[in-house]
Amino acid sequence: MKKHNFNAGPSILPRIAIENTAKAVLDLNGIGLSLLEISHRSKEFQAILDETMELFKKLLNIPAGYQVIFLGGGASMQFCMVPYNFLNNKAAYVETGVWAEKAIKEAKYFGEVNIIASSKDKNFTYIPKGYTIPTDVDYLHITTNNTIYGSELRFDMNCPVPLVADMSSDILSRPVDVSKYSLIYGGAQKNLGPAGVTFVIIKEDIVKNVTRKIPSMLNYATHLKDPSLYNTPPVFAIYGCLETLRWINGLGGVKTVEAMNIKKANLLYDTIDTSKMFVGTVEKDSRSIMNICFVMNEKYKTKEDAFMEFAKSKGMLGIKGHRSVGGFRASTYNALPIESVQALVDTMNEFEKNNL
Ligand SMILES: *Cc1c(COP(=O)(O)O)cnc(C)c1O
C-alpha cells in the first residue's frame, strides 16, 4: 500500500533528492569514491558547498551583505549562539511555543530577557499581535513557524532592532524578505534536507563585538571568515540539502512551492472546517501551512484512537499530534505531494461518513 509521510521532522524529502543522494554515496559524479570518503577540502566538495550556498542565496533572494553558513549542532545550538554573540544587556523574545521557550531559556544565561508577547495563555494556539517592540534591546527573537502547535507568522515584520528568526520548519516554504532580518537559522531536517546540518543566514555587519569572549566554534565571526569550513562540516547532510535545493530550483523556485503549499493547506483546512467531527486547534489567522493541527470535537473525542487506527490502515504515517496538543498533526512540508493530502482528506471523509 502507498504510504503517506506526514512526519514532523525528520520528514519527507523529494524522492529525486533521496535517489541522487544515494547515488552520490555510492559514487560521487563518477569519480570512483563515495561522497563520504572525500576530503571536505577537496575540489569536489568545494563545488558541492559552493553550489549549495549559491542556490540557497538564489532561491531565497538573499541580498548582498549576507552570508549563508552550514553548521552542526541543530537549531538548538543557535538558541545559545545567538545570545552568546549578540546579547549584551537585554533581548526581546516572542513566546509562541516550546521551541521559543527553549530559545528563551538559553538567552537567560547571557543577560536580561524581555518576553514582549506570548500566546501561552491559550496553549500557543495563536500568533500574538499588536505588541510594541522596545528599542533598547540588542535584538528581537521570533519563531516564524511553531512546529508543535501549527501556528505560523507568514509575513516579514518591520522591526526597529535587529530581527532574529528561527525558521526551522518553514524555510523555503514561501518567499522571504531577508533584508528585514539580521539572522535567520534552522535545522535542515524539516523542510530542507537530512538531519545533521543547520543553516544560518547572517547579515555580516551584525557581528560586532559583544564584550564577552566567545569560544571559536560558537563565534559567528569564526564561521564568516571561512564559511562552513572552519572545521569539518556535515558533508552528507549538506549534499542532501543541495539535492533538495536543485529540486526546488527545477520546479521554478520558492514562489511555485508556496503556491503548492497553499493549495495543500487549503484542501486540508477546508475539510476540517466543513467537518462535523474534526476541528482545527489554531486561530484561523495564525494557521500554519506547514503543520496542520486538528482534534475531534467534544462530541466525538472518544473516537480519536479509532480514527488513528483507521488512518494507519490507509497508509497515513506520522499524523499523531504532539503530546502537548493531542489529536492529530499533518505536516505538509514542501516535498509532500498533494496526492497525500487528498488521501488524508478522503480518509477523514470516509471515517466521518461511517461514524457520525
Ligand atoms: C525542530 C525545531 C527545532 C529544533 O531543531 P534541532 O535541529 O533538533 O535542534 C527548533 N525550532 C523549531 C521551530 C523546530 O521546528
PDB file of N, CA and C in Angstrom, residues 4-12 96-99 123-124 143 145-152 168-170 189-190 264-265 268-269 272 278-282 287-296 301 304 307-308 311-312 315-333 336 340-341 344-345 348:
ATOM      1  N   HIS A   4       1.838   7.502   3.106  1.00  0.00           N
ATOM      2  CA  HIS A   4       1.805   8.964   3.031  1.00  0.00           C
ATOM      3  C   HIS A   4       2.517   9.515   4.257  1.00  0.00           C
ATOM      4  N   ASN A   5       3.618  10.228   4.030  1.00  0.00           N
ATOM      5  CA  ASN A   5       4.516  10.605   5.119  1.00  0.00           C
ATOM      6  C   ASN A   5       4.237  12.021   5.634  1.00  0.00           C
ATOM      7  N   PHE A   6       3.529  12.080   6.774  1.00  0.00           N
ATOM      8  CA  PHE A   6       3.206  13.367   7.400  1.00  0.00           C
ATOM      9  C   PHE A   6       4.093  13.649   8.606  1.00  0.00           C
ATOM     10  N   ASN A   7       5.250  13.003   8.681  1.00  0.00           N
ATOM     11  CA  ASN A   7       6.133  13.198   9.827  1.00  0.00           C
ATOM     12  C   ASN A   7       6.536  14.655   9.999  1.00  0.00           C
ATOM     13  N   ALA A   8       6.709  15.044  11.282  1.00  0.00           N
ATOM     14  CA  ALA A   8       7.004  16.453  11.603  1.00  0.00           C
ATOM     15  C   ALA A   8       8.489  16.784  11.493  1.00  0.00           C
ATOM     16  N   GLY A   9       9.348  15.787  11.571  1.00  0.00           N
ATOM     17  CA  GLY A   9      10.783  16.040  11.419  1.00  0.00           C
ATOM     18  C   GLY A   9      11.618  15.089  12.255  1.00  0.00           C
ATOM     19  N   PRO A  10      12.640  14.479  11.655  1.00  0.00           N
ATOM     20  CA  PRO A  10      12.906  14.457  10.221  1.00  0.00           C
ATOM     21  C   PRO A  10      11.673  14.018   9.436  1.00  0.00           C
ATOM     22  N   SER A  11      11.608  14.493   8.217  1.00  0.00           N
ATOM     23  CA  SER A  11      10.345  14.400   7.499  1.00  0.00           C
ATOM     24  C   SER A  11      10.580  14.103   6.022  1.00  0.00           C
ATOM     25  N   ILE A  12       9.506  14.171   5.268  1.00  0.00           N
ATOM     26  CA  ILE A  12       9.579  13.784   3.858  1.00  0.00           C
ATOM     27  C   ILE A  12      10.542  14.691   3.072  1.00  0.00           C
ATOM     28  N   THR A  96       6.047  31.760  21.488  1.00  0.00           N
ATOM     29  CA  THR A  96       4.934  31.185  20.728  1.00  0.00           C
ATOM     30  C   THR A  96       4.926  29.661  20.744  1.00  0.00           C
ATOM     31  N   GLY A  97       5.716  29.049  21.624  1.00  0.00           N
ATOM     32  CA  GLY A  97       5.700  27.596  21.683  1.00  0.00           C
ATOM     33  C   GLY A  97       6.914  27.048  22.406  1.00  0.00           C
ATOM     34  N   VAL A  98       7.013  25.747  22.383  1.00  0.00           N
ATOM     35  CA  VAL A  98       8.090  25.054  23.107  1.00  0.00           C
ATOM     36  C   VAL A  98       9.473  25.457  22.586  1.00  0.00           C
ATOM     37  N   TRP A  99       9.608  25.607  21.255  1.00  0.00           N
ATOM     38  CA  TRP A  99      10.935  25.964  20.718  1.00  0.00           C
ATOM     39  C   TRP A  99      11.304  27.371  21.133  1.00  0.00           C
ATOM     40  N   ASN A 123      -2.490  27.987  25.254  1.00  0.00           N
ATOM     41  CA  ASN A 123      -1.693  26.854  24.771  1.00  0.00           C
ATOM     42  C   ASN A 123      -1.137  27.090  23.354  1.00  0.00           C
ATOM     43  N   PHE A 124      -0.653  28.293  23.128  1.00  0.00           N
ATOM     44  CA  PHE A 124       0.065  28.630  21.886  1.00  0.00           C
ATOM     45  C   PHE A 124      -0.762  28.399  20.619  1.00  0.00           C
ATOM     46  N   THR A 143       9.942  33.014  16.423  1.00  0.00           N
ATOM     47  CA  THR A 143       9.881  31.690  15.795  1.00  0.00           C
ATOM     48  C   THR A 143       8.789  31.795  14.743  1.00  0.00           C
ATOM     49  N   ASN A 145       7.511  29.644  12.506  1.00  0.00           N
ATOM     50  CA  ASN A 145       6.538  28.551  12.418  1.00  0.00           C
ATOM     51  C   ASN A 145       6.681  27.663  13.649  1.00  0.00           C
ATOM     52  N   ASN A 146       5.563  27.493  14.349  1.00  0.00           N
ATOM     53  CA  ASN A 146       5.586  26.720  15.582  1.00  0.00           C
ATOM     54  C   ASN A 146       5.147  25.287  15.276  1.00  0.00           C
ATOM     55  N   THR A 147       6.160  24.480  15.043  1.00  0.00           N
ATOM     56  CA  THR A 147       6.035  23.125  14.507  1.00  0.00           C
ATOM     57  C   THR A 147       5.088  22.245  15.314  1.00  0.00           C
ATOM     58  N   ILE A 148       5.104  22.413  16.618  1.00  0.00           N
ATOM     59  CA  ILE A 148       4.316  21.557  17.502  1.00  0.00           C
ATOM     60  C   ILE A 148       2.850  21.985  17.526  1.00  0.00           C
ATOM     61  N   TYR A 149       2.618  23.311  17.489  1.00  0.00           N
ATOM     62  CA  TYR A 149       1.257  23.835  17.674  1.00  0.00           C
ATOM     63  C   TYR A 149       0.561  24.162  16.355  1.00  0.00           C
ATOM     64  N   GLY A 150       1.334  24.309  15.274  1.00  0.00           N
ATOM     65  CA  GLY A 150       0.725  24.589  13.979  1.00  0.00           C
ATOM     66  C   GLY A 150       0.306  26.030  13.785  1.00  0.00           C
ATOM     67  N   SER A 151       1.054  26.962  14.404  1.00  0.00           N
ATOM     68  CA  SER A 151       0.789  28.380  14.123  1.00  0.00           C
ATOM     69  C   SER A 151       1.981  28.956  13.375  1.00  0.00           C
ATOM     70  N   GLU A 152       1.711  29.966  12.562  1.00  0.00           N
ATOM     71  CA  GLU A 152       2.794  30.498  11.720  1.00  0.00           C
ATOM     72  C   GLU A 152       2.618  31.984  11.471  1.00  0.00           C
ATOM     73  N   SER A 168      13.166  27.049  11.317  1.00  0.00           N
ATOM     74  CA  SER A 168      13.464  25.625  11.130  1.00  0.00           C
ATOM     75  C   SER A 168      12.425  24.912  10.287  1.00  0.00           C
ATOM     76  N   SER A 169      11.147  25.219  10.531  1.00  0.00           N
ATOM     77  CA  SER A 169      10.121  24.390   9.898  1.00  0.00           C
ATOM     78  C   SER A 169       9.336  25.110   8.812  1.00  0.00           C
ATOM     79  N   ASP A 170       9.766  26.321   8.426  1.00  0.00           N
ATOM     80  CA  ASP A 170       9.101  26.925   7.268  1.00  0.00           C
ATOM     81  C   ASP A 170      10.063  27.564   6.273  1.00  0.00           C
ATOM     82  N   GLN A 189      16.296  19.498   8.978  1.00  0.00           N
ATOM     83  CA  GLN A 189      15.535  18.240   8.868  1.00  0.00           C
ATOM     84  C   GLN A 189      14.015  18.368   8.757  1.00  0.00           C
ATOM     85  N   LYS A 190      13.494  19.595   8.655  1.00  0.00           N
ATOM     86  CA  LYS A 190      12.050  19.733   8.472  1.00  0.00           C
ATOM     87  C   LYS A 190      11.716  19.951   7.000  1.00  0.00           C
ATOM     88  N   LYS A 264      -2.279  22.776  -0.845  1.00  0.00           N
ATOM     89  CA  LYS A 264      -2.358  21.606   0.040  1.00  0.00           C
ATOM     90  C   LYS A 264      -3.024  21.975   1.361  1.00  0.00           C
ATOM     91  N   ALA A 265      -2.573  23.099   1.937  1.00  0.00           N
ATOM     92  CA  ALA A 265      -3.102  23.517   3.243  1.00  0.00           C
ATOM     93  C   ALA A 265      -4.592  23.824   3.142  1.00  0.00           C
ATOM     94  N   LEU A 268      -6.786  20.704   3.139  1.00  0.00           N
ATOM     95  CA  LEU A 268      -6.974  20.072   4.448  1.00  0.00           C
ATOM     96  C   LEU A 268      -7.780  20.961   5.404  1.00  0.00           C
ATOM     97  N   TYR A 269      -7.469  22.252   5.417  1.00  0.00           N
ATOM     98  CA  TYR A 269      -8.222  23.146   6.318  1.00  0.00           C
ATOM     99  C   TYR A 269      -9.703  23.206   5.928  1.00  0.00           C
ATOM    100  N   ILE A 272     -11.351  20.217   7.338  1.00  0.00           N
ATOM    101  CA  ILE A 272     -11.524  20.352   8.794  1.00  0.00           C
ATOM    102  C   ILE A 272     -12.699  21.296   9.094  1.00  0.00           C
ATOM    103  N   PHE A 278     -14.182  16.808  13.042  1.00  0.00           N
ATOM    104  CA  PHE A 278     -12.842  17.354  13.278  1.00  0.00           C
ATOM    105  C   PHE A 278     -12.917  18.862  13.478  1.00  0.00           C
ATOM    106  N   VAL A 279     -11.979  19.373  14.246  1.00  0.00           N
ATOM    107  CA  VAL A 279     -11.927  20.820  14.469  1.00  0.00           C
ATOM    108  C   VAL A 279     -10.455  21.258  14.569  1.00  0.00           C
ATOM    109  N   GLY A 280     -10.139  22.387  13.948  1.00  0.00           N
ATOM    110  CA  GLY A 280      -8.772  22.907  13.998  1.00  0.00           C
ATOM    111  C   GLY A 280      -8.448  23.451  15.376  1.00  0.00           C
ATOM    112  N   THR A 281      -7.183  23.426  15.769  1.00  0.00           N
ATOM    113  CA  THR A 281      -6.818  23.893  17.115  1.00  0.00           C
ATOM    114  C   THR A 281      -6.263  25.324  17.106  1.00  0.00           C
ATOM    115  N   VAL A 282      -5.951  25.859  15.937  1.00  0.00           N
ATOM    116  CA  VAL A 282      -5.285  27.160  15.868  1.00  0.00           C
ATOM    117  C   VAL A 282      -6.246  28.211  15.314  1.00  0.00           C
ATOM    118  N   ARG A 287      -2.931  30.236  11.295  1.00  0.00           N
ATOM    119  CA  ARG A 287      -2.705  28.855  10.874  1.00  0.00           C
ATOM    120  C   ARG A 287      -1.445  28.681  10.030  1.00  0.00           C
ATOM    121  N   SER A 288      -0.767  27.589  10.295  1.00  0.00           N
ATOM    122  CA  SER A 288       0.443  27.245   9.555  1.00  0.00           C
ATOM    123  C   SER A 288       0.094  26.500   8.278  1.00  0.00           C
ATOM    124  N   ILE A 289       0.878  26.728   7.225  1.00  0.00           N
ATOM    125  CA  ILE A 289       0.710  25.918   6.021  1.00  0.00           C
ATOM    126  C   ILE A 289       1.700  24.744   6.011  1.00  0.00           C
ATOM    127  N   MET A 290       2.452  24.596   7.089  1.00  0.00           N
ATOM    128  CA  MET A 290       3.436  23.510   7.173  1.00  0.00           C
ATOM    129  C   MET A 290       3.018  22.403   8.150  1.00  0.00           C
ATOM    130  N   ASN A 291       2.423  22.789   9.270  1.00  0.00           N
ATOM    131  CA  ASN A 291       1.991  21.816  10.276  1.00  0.00           C
ATOM    132  C   ASN A 291       0.533  22.108  10.603  1.00  0.00           C
ATOM    133  N   ILE A 292      -0.333  21.167  10.258  1.00  0.00           N
ATOM    134  CA  ILE A 292      -1.770  21.408  10.384  1.00  0.00           C
ATOM    135  C   ILE A 292      -2.316  20.549  11.524  1.00  0.00           C
ATOM    136  N   CYS A 293      -2.740  21.229  12.600  1.00  0.00           N
ATOM    137  CA  CYS A 293      -3.153  20.514  13.809  1.00  0.00           C
ATOM    138  C   CYS A 293      -4.678  20.504  13.933  1.00  0.00           C
ATOM    139  N   PHE A 294      -5.217  19.356  14.282  1.00  0.00           N
ATOM    140  CA  PHE A 294      -6.668  19.255  14.481  1.00  0.00           C
ATOM    141  C   PHE A 294      -6.971  18.144  15.479  1.00  0.00           C
ATOM    142  N   VAL A 295      -8.151  18.256  16.076  1.00  0.00           N
ATOM    143  CA  VAL A 295      -8.592  17.264  17.074  1.00  0.00           C
ATOM    144  C   VAL A 295     -10.024  16.874  16.719  1.00  0.00           C
ATOM    145  N   MET A 296     -10.609  15.973  17.504  1.00  0.00           N
ATOM    146  CA  MET A 296     -12.029  15.719  17.332  1.00  0.00           C
ATOM    147  C   MET A 296     -12.793  16.563  18.333  1.00  0.00           C
ATOM    148  N   LYS A 301     -14.818  13.075  20.714  1.00  0.00           N
ATOM    149  CA  LYS A 301     -13.473  12.972  21.305  1.00  0.00           C
ATOM    150  C   LYS A 301     -13.013  11.521  21.495  1.00  0.00           C
ATOM    151  N   GLU A 304     -10.994   9.376  18.732  1.00  0.00           N
ATOM    152  CA  GLU A 304      -9.673   9.735  18.194  1.00  0.00           C
ATOM    153  C   GLU A 304      -8.792   8.503  17.963  1.00  0.00           C
ATOM    154  N   PHE A 307      -9.918   6.659  14.919  1.00  0.00           N
ATOM    155  CA  PHE A 307      -9.515   7.312  13.671  1.00  0.00           C
ATOM    156  C   PHE A 307      -8.037   7.063  13.386  1.00  0.00           C
ATOM    157  N   MET A 308      -7.230   7.109  14.448  1.00  0.00           N
ATOM    158  CA  MET A 308      -5.790   6.879  14.271  1.00  0.00           C
ATOM    159  C   MET A 308      -5.543   5.498  13.659  1.00  0.00           C
ATOM    160  N   ALA A 311      -6.730   5.520  10.010  1.00  0.00           N
ATOM    161  CA  ALA A 311      -5.796   6.270   9.155  1.00  0.00           C
ATOM    162  C   ALA A 311      -4.549   5.431   8.879  1.00  0.00           C
ATOM    163  N   LYS A 312      -4.072   4.730   9.899  1.00  0.00           N
ATOM    164  CA  LYS A 312      -2.900   3.854   9.716  1.00  0.00           C
ATOM    165  C   LYS A 312      -3.198   2.795   8.674  1.00  0.00           C
ATOM    166  N   GLY A 315      -2.587   3.894   5.284  1.00  0.00           N
ATOM    167  CA  GLY A 315      -1.223   4.279   4.889  1.00  0.00           C
ATOM    168  C   GLY A 315      -0.763   5.641   5.373  1.00  0.00           C
ATOM    169  N   MET A 316      -1.533   6.261   6.292  1.00  0.00           N
ATOM    170  CA  MET A 316      -1.141   7.582   6.812  1.00  0.00           C
ATOM    171  C   MET A 316      -0.093   7.401   7.912  1.00  0.00           C
ATOM    172  N   LEU A 317       1.047   8.052   7.757  1.00  0.00           N
ATOM    173  CA  LEU A 317       2.123   7.929   8.741  1.00  0.00           C
ATOM    174  C   LEU A 317       2.409   9.282   9.387  1.00  0.00           C
ATOM    175  N   GLY A 318       2.655   9.247  10.695  1.00  0.00           N
ATOM    176  CA  GLY A 318       3.119  10.458  11.382  1.00  0.00           C
ATOM    177  C   GLY A 318       2.050  11.492  11.648  1.00  0.00           C
ATOM    178  N   ILE A 319       0.780  11.093  11.741  1.00  0.00           N
ATOM    179  CA  ILE A 319      -0.252  12.118  11.960  1.00  0.00           C
ATOM    180  C   ILE A 319      -0.653  12.276  13.432  1.00  0.00           C
ATOM    181  N   LYS A 320       0.028  11.563  14.325  1.00  0.00           N
ATOM    182  CA  LYS A 320      -0.297  11.738  15.742  1.00  0.00           C
ATOM    183  C   LYS A 320       0.148  13.123  16.204  1.00  0.00           C
ATOM    184  N   GLY A 321      -0.721  13.846  16.862  1.00  0.00           N
ATOM    185  CA  GLY A 321      -0.364  15.173  17.368  1.00  0.00           C
ATOM    186  C   GLY A 321       0.698  15.077  18.447  1.00  0.00           C
ATOM    187  N   HIS A 322       1.446  16.155  18.620  1.00  0.00           N
ATOM    188  CA  HIS A 322       2.434  16.208  19.703  1.00  0.00           C
ATOM    189  C   HIS A 322       1.719  16.049  21.044  1.00  0.00           C
ATOM    190  N   ARG A 323       2.374  15.453  22.017  1.00  0.00           N
ATOM    191  CA  ARG A 323       1.685  15.155  23.285  1.00  0.00           C
ATOM    192  C   ARG A 323       1.150  16.405  23.988  1.00  0.00           C
ATOM    193  N   SER A 324       1.750  17.559  23.715  1.00  0.00           N
ATOM    194  CA  SER A 324       1.266  18.773  24.383  1.00  0.00           C
ATOM    195  C   SER A 324       0.014  19.361  23.709  1.00  0.00           C
ATOM    196  N   VAL A 325      -0.377  18.817  22.567  1.00  0.00           N
ATOM    197  CA  VAL A 325      -1.586  19.295  21.886  1.00  0.00           C
ATOM    198  C   VAL A 325      -2.630  18.181  21.787  1.00  0.00           C
ATOM    199  N   GLY A 326      -2.165  16.959  21.566  1.00  0.00           N
ATOM    200  CA  GLY A 326      -3.072  15.829  21.388  1.00  0.00           C
ATOM    201  C   GLY A 326      -3.631  15.807  19.977  1.00  0.00           C
ATOM    202  N   GLY A 327      -4.584  14.927  19.727  1.00  0.00           N
ATOM    203  CA  GLY A 327      -5.220  14.864  18.415  1.00  0.00           C
ATOM    204  C   GLY A 327      -4.245  14.523  17.311  1.00  0.00           C
ATOM    205  N   PHE A 328      -4.309  15.329  16.254  1.00  0.00           N
ATOM    206  CA  PHE A 328      -3.577  14.991  15.037  1.00  0.00           C
ATOM    207  C   PHE A 328      -2.788  16.179  14.511  1.00  0.00           C
ATOM    208  N   ARG A 329      -1.696  15.852  13.867  1.00  0.00           N
ATOM    209  CA  ARG A 329      -0.900  16.886  13.189  1.00  0.00           C
ATOM    210  C   ARG A 329      -0.440  16.313  11.858  1.00  0.00           C
ATOM    211  N   ALA A 330      -0.799  16.983  10.791  1.00  0.00           N
ATOM    212  CA  ALA A 330      -0.310  16.599   9.469  1.00  0.00           C
ATOM    213  C   ALA A 330       0.720  17.629   9.031  1.00  0.00           C
ATOM    214  N   SER A 331       1.954  17.199   8.883  1.00  0.00           N
ATOM    215  CA  SER A 331       2.981  18.118   8.393  1.00  0.00           C
ATOM    216  C   SER A 331       3.007  18.050   6.878  1.00  0.00           C
ATOM    217  N   THR A 332       2.820  19.202   6.279  1.00  0.00           N
ATOM    218  CA  THR A 332       2.657  19.266   4.821  1.00  0.00           C
ATOM    219  C   THR A 332       3.827  20.042   4.219  1.00  0.00           C
ATOM    220  N   TYR A 333       5.028  19.562   4.493  1.00  0.00           N
ATOM    221  CA  TYR A 333       6.235  20.243   4.016  1.00  0.00           C
ATOM    222  C   TYR A 333       6.306  20.231   2.498  1.00  0.00           C
ATOM    223  N   LEU A 336       5.914  17.086   0.325  1.00  0.00           N
ATOM    224  CA  LEU A 336       4.714  16.252   0.402  1.00  0.00           C
ATOM    225  C   LEU A 336       3.815  16.525  -0.813  1.00  0.00           C
ATOM    226  N   SER A 340      -1.019  13.063  -1.353  1.00  0.00           N
ATOM    227  CA  SER A 340      -1.035  12.563   0.026  1.00  0.00           C
ATOM    228  C   SER A 340      -2.068  13.312   0.862  1.00  0.00           C
ATOM    229  N   VAL A 341      -2.172  14.620   0.644  1.00  0.00           N
ATOM    230  CA  VAL A 341      -3.180  15.399   1.376  1.00  0.00           C
ATOM    231  C   VAL A 341      -4.572  14.932   0.954  1.00  0.00           C
ATOM    232  N   LEU A 344      -5.406  11.795   2.711  1.00  0.00           N
ATOM    233  CA  LEU A 344      -5.784  12.030   4.104  1.00  0.00           C
ATOM    234  C   LEU A 344      -7.214  12.571   4.196  1.00  0.00           C
ATOM    235  N   VAL A 345      -7.523  13.502   3.310  1.00  0.00           N
ATOM    236  CA  VAL A 345      -8.871  14.087   3.274  1.00  0.00           C
ATOM    237  C   VAL A 345      -9.915  12.998   2.992  1.00  0.00           C
ATOM    238  N   MET A 348     -10.378  10.977   6.113  1.00  0.00           N
ATOM    239  CA  MET A 348     -11.184  11.688   7.115  1.00  0.00           C
ATOM    240  C   MET A 348     -12.668  11.651   6.727  1.00  0.00           C
TER     241      MET A 348
END
